[in-house]
Amino acid sequence: MESGKLLHFKNLKRYRDETNATIDTNYFSTALKNMKDGFAERFEQFKTNIKSPLAFIVNPLNTNTNEINSAPFGIDAGSLQMQLLDLKTKDLWSGKFTELKSKLEELEDQKCIHIEQHKWTALKEIPRVEALIFGAWNSLPECYSEVKKLAYGVLTIFAGSTYSCKQAFSCMNTIKSKARSQLTNKNLESCLKLKTTIYKPDIIKLSKGMQSQCFH
């Protein structure tokens, strides 16, 4: 922007070329700098406090748990450290996160390729990052309960965004309409899970395991 070439502002460059207008690059440079400084100040505390927890959910084997405040999640720090030590010695389970890292790297490569080639439909069909992360953690046995509790606690911070909450309430209002006012809370919860989850059950496999009812 300061050079006046507008290499990364194609629309502004097109407007200047088509109209021969004079662009005050100093004004835009100042605005961009103020925006950058504002974001840096706003997210500085967030980056400091969330860096280690974010690293933990993807690579728990090489994360210093002393830098993570586990108190809000109701986790016993001693049990957490012992379980992590045990997890590091079990190749079967620790290998899950080595595999996860490889999958996430491959996923990012695919995203970059699709974006570069403007294949937006293919981009939507790429597996979601959270699905891969949850898959890795769900595969761990319950003997690592404290480790899993910390991971789920950190993941919940992002899963429970304002958008997700609004989406859930919108679905709830649609499901429990005036015509279905007698719907119990238990059934409503089940309907909400079906509506908002990204999990896709294998209907054919499930139907094969069901006993058919014959009527005479």
Coordinates of C-alpha atoms in Angstrom, one line a residue:
M1 CA 0.0 0.0 0.0
E2 CA 2.8 2.4 0.9
S3 CA 4.5 1.8 -2.4
G4 CA 1.4 2.7 -4.3
K5 CA 1.5 -0.4 -6.4
L6 CA -1.7 -1.8 -4.8
L7 CA -0.5 -5.4 -5.5
H8 CA -2.8 -6.9 -2.8
F9 CA -5.8 -4.5 -3.4
K10 CA -7.0 -5.6 -6.9
N11 CA -10.4 -3.8 -6.7
L12 CA -8.8 -0.6 -5.6
K13 CA -6.2 -0.9 -8.3
R14 CA -8.8 -1.6 -11.0
Y15 CA -10.8 1.5 -9.8
R16 CA -7.7 3.7 -10.1
D17 CA -6.8 2.3 -13.5
E18 CA -10.3 2.7 -14.9
T19 CA -11.0 6.2 -13.5
N20 CA -7.5 7.7 -13.3
A21 CA -8.3 8.7 -9.8
T22 CA -5.7 9.7 -7.3
I23 CA -5.5 7.3 -4.3
D24 CA -4.4 8.7 -1.0
T25 CA -2.2 5.7 0.0
N26 CA -1.1 7.4 3.2
Y27 CA -4.7 7.4 4.4
F28 CA -5.2 3.7 3.7
S29 CA -1.8 2.8 5.1
T30 CA -2.6 4.6 8.4
A31 CA -6.0 2.9 8.6
L32 CA -4.5 -0.6 8.0
K33 CA -1.8 0.0 10.6
N34 CA -4.3 1.1 13.2
M35 CA -6.4 -1.9 12.4
K36 CA -3.4 -4.2 12.8
D37 CA -2.4 -2.6 16.1
G38 CA -6.0 -2.8 17.4
F39 CA -6.2 -6.5 16.6
A40 CA -2.8 -7.2 18.2
E41 CA -3.8 -5.4 21.4
R42 CA -7.2 -7.1 21.6
F43 CA -5.9 -10.6 21.1
E44 CA -2.6 -10.4 22.9
Q45 CA -4.1 -11.8 26.2
F46 CA -6.0 -14.4 24.2
K47 CA -2.8 -15.6 22.5
T48 CA -0.9 -15.7 25.7
N49 CA -3.6 -17.7 27.6
I50 CA -4.7 -20.0 24.8
K51 CA -1.5 -20.9 23.1
S52 CA -0.6 -23.9 25.3
P53 CA -4.2 -25.3 25.4
L54 CA -4.5 -25.1 21.6
A55 CA -1.2 -26.9 21.3
F56 CA -2.4 -29.5 23.8
I57 CA -5.5 -30.6 21.9
V58 CA -3.4 -31.4 18.7
N59 CA -0.1 -32.5 20.3
P60 CA -0.6 -33.4 24.0
L61 CA 2.6 -35.4 24.1
N62 CA 4.9 -32.3 23.7
T63 CA 2.9 -29.7 25.6
N64 CA 4.0 -28.3 29.0
T65 CA 0.9 -28.8 31.1
N66 CA 2.3 -26.4 33.7
E67 CA 1.5 -23.6 31.3
I68 CA -2.2 -24.6 31.2
N69 CA -4.7 -23.5 33.8
S70 CA -6.6 -26.7 34.3
A71 CA -8.6 -25.4 37.4
P72 CA -11.6 -24.1 35.4
F73 CA -12.1 -27.6 34.0
G74 CA -12.2 -29.3 37.4
I75 CA -9.1 -31.5 36.7
D76 CA -6.8 -33.0 39.2
A77 CA -3.3 -31.7 38.1
G78 CA -1.5 -34.7 39.6
S79 CA -3.7 -37.3 37.8
L80 CA -3.3 -35.3 34.6
Q81 CA 0.4 -35.5 34.7
M82 CA 0.5 -39.2 35.5
Q83 CA -1.9 -40.0 32.7
L84 CA 0.1 -38.0 30.2
L85 CA 3.3 -39.8 31.3
D86 CA 1.5 -43.1 30.8
L87 CA 0.1 -42.0 27.4
K88 CA 3.6 -41.2 26.2
T89 CA 4.8 -44.7 26.9
K90 CA 2.0 -46.4 24.9
D91 CA 2.7 -46.3 21.2
L92 CA -0.8 -47.5 20.4
W93 CA -2.4 -44.4 21.9
S94 CA 0.4 -41.8 21.4
G95 CA 0.5 -42.8 17.7
K96 CA -3.1 -41.4 17.4
F97 CA -1.7 -37.9 17.7
T98 CA 1.2 -38.5 15.3
E99 CA -1.4 -39.6 12.8
L100 CA -3.7 -36.7 13.6
K101 CA -0.9 -34.2 12.9
S102 CA -0.2 -35.8 9.5
K103 CA -3.9 -35.7 8.7
L104 CA -4.2 -32.0 9.6
E105 CA -1.1 -31.1 7.5
E106 CA -2.6 -33.0 4.6
L107 CA -5.9 -31.2 5.1
E108 CA -4.3 -27.8 5.0
D109 CA -2.4 -28.8 1.8
Q110 CA -5.8 -29.8 0.2
K111 CA -7.4 -26.5 1.3
C112 CA -4.5 -24.4 -0.2
I113 CA -4.8 -26.3 -3.5
H114 CA -8.6 -25.9 -3.8
I115 CA -8.4 -22.2 -2.9
E116 CA -5.7 -21.6 -5.4
Q117 CA -7.7 -23.3 -8.1
H118 CA -11.0 -21.7 -6.9
K119 CA -12.6 -25.1 -6.3
W120 CA -15.1 -23.9 -3.7
T121 CA -17.4 -27.0 -3.9
A122 CA -14.5 -29.3 -3.4
L123 CA -13.4 -27.2 -0.5
K124 CA -16.7 -27.8 1.3
E125 CA -16.3 -31.5 0.9
I126 CA -13.0 -31.7 2.8
P127 CA -13.3 -33.3 6.2
R128 CA -13.7 -30.8 9.0
V129 CA -10.8 -30.2 11.3
E130 CA -12.8 -30.6 14.5
A131 CA -14.1 -34.0 13.4
L132 CA -10.5 -35.3 13.0
I133 CA -9.5 -33.9 16.4
F134 CA -12.6 -35.3 18.2
G135 CA -12.0 -38.6 16.5
A136 CA -8.5 -38.9 17.9
W137 CA -9.6 -38.0 21.4
N138 CA -12.6 -40.2 21.4
S139 CA -10.4 -43.2 20.5
L140 CA -8.6 -42.9 23.8
P141 CA -9.8 -45.3 26.6
E142 CA -11.3 -44.0 29.8
C143 CA -8.1 -44.6 31.8
Y144 CA -7.0 -41.2 30.4
S145 CA -10.1 -39.5 31.7
E146 CA -8.4 -36.4 33.1
V147 CA -6.4 -35.9 29.8
K148 CA -9.6 -36.2 27.8
K149 CA -11.5 -33.9 30.1
L150 CA -9.0 -31.2 29.6
A151 CA -9.1 -31.6 25.8
Y152 CA -12.9 -31.6 25.7
G153 CA -12.9 -28.5 27.9
V154 CA -10.6 -26.6 25.6
L155 CA -12.6 -27.8 22.5
T156 CA -15.8 -26.7 24.1
I157 CA -14.6 -23.1 24.2
F158 CA -14.7 -23.0 20.4
A159 CA -17.6 -25.4 19.9
G160 CA -19.9 -23.2 22.0
S161 CA -19.6 -20.0 19.9
T162 CA -22.4 -17.4 19.6
Y163 CA -23.2 -18.7 16.2
S164 CA -23.6 -22.3 17.4
C165 CA -25.9 -21.2 20.3
K166 CA -28.1 -19.1 18.0
Q167 CA -28.3 -22.0 15.6
A168 CA -29.3 -24.4 18.4
F169 CA -32.0 -22.0 19.6
S170 CA -33.3 -21.6 16.1
C171 CA -33.5 -25.3 15.6
M172 CA -35.2 -25.7 19.0
N173 CA -37.9 -23.2 18.1
T174 CA -38.5 -25.0 14.8
I175 CA -38.8 -28.4 16.4
K176 CA -40.9 -27.4 19.4
S177 CA -43.5 -25.4 17.5
K178 CA -47.1 -24.7 18.7
A179 CA -48.3 -27.9 17.1
R180 CA -45.7 -29.9 19.1
S181 CA -45.9 -28.1 22.5
Q182 CA -46.3 -31.4 24.4
L183 CA -42.9 -32.6 23.2
T184 CA -40.8 -33.7 26.3
N185 CA -37.4 -32.3 27.1
K186 CA -35.8 -35.7 26.5
N187 CA -37.3 -36.0 23.1
L188 CA -36.5 -32.4 22.3
E189 CA -32.9 -33.0 23.3
S190 CA -32.7 -36.1 21.0
C191 CA -34.2 -34.1 18.1
L192 CA -31.7 -31.3 18.6
K193 CA -28.8 -33.7 18.5
L194 CA -30.0 -35.1 15.2
K195 CA -30.5 -31.7 13.8
T196 CA -27.2 -30.1 14.8
T197 CA -24.7 -32.9 14.8
I198 CA -22.3 -33.5 11.9
Y199 CA -22.3 -37.2 12.6
K200 CA -23.8 -39.4 9.8
P201 CA -24.9 -42.8 10.9
D202 CA -24.5 -45.9 8.7
I203 CA -28.3 -46.5 8.1
I204 CA -27.7 -49.6 6.1
K205 CA -25.5 -51.2 8.7
L206 CA -27.9 -50.3 11.5
S207 CA -30.9 -51.7 9.6
K208 CA -29.1 -55.0 9.0
G209 CA -28.8 -55.4 12.8
M210 CA -32.5 -54.9 13.4
Q211 CA -34.9 -57.8 13.5
S212 CA -37.7 -57.4 10.9
Q213 CA -41.3 -57.5 12.1
C214 CA -43.5 -59.8 10.1
F215 CA -47.3 -59.3 10.2
H216 CA -49.8 -62.0 9.2

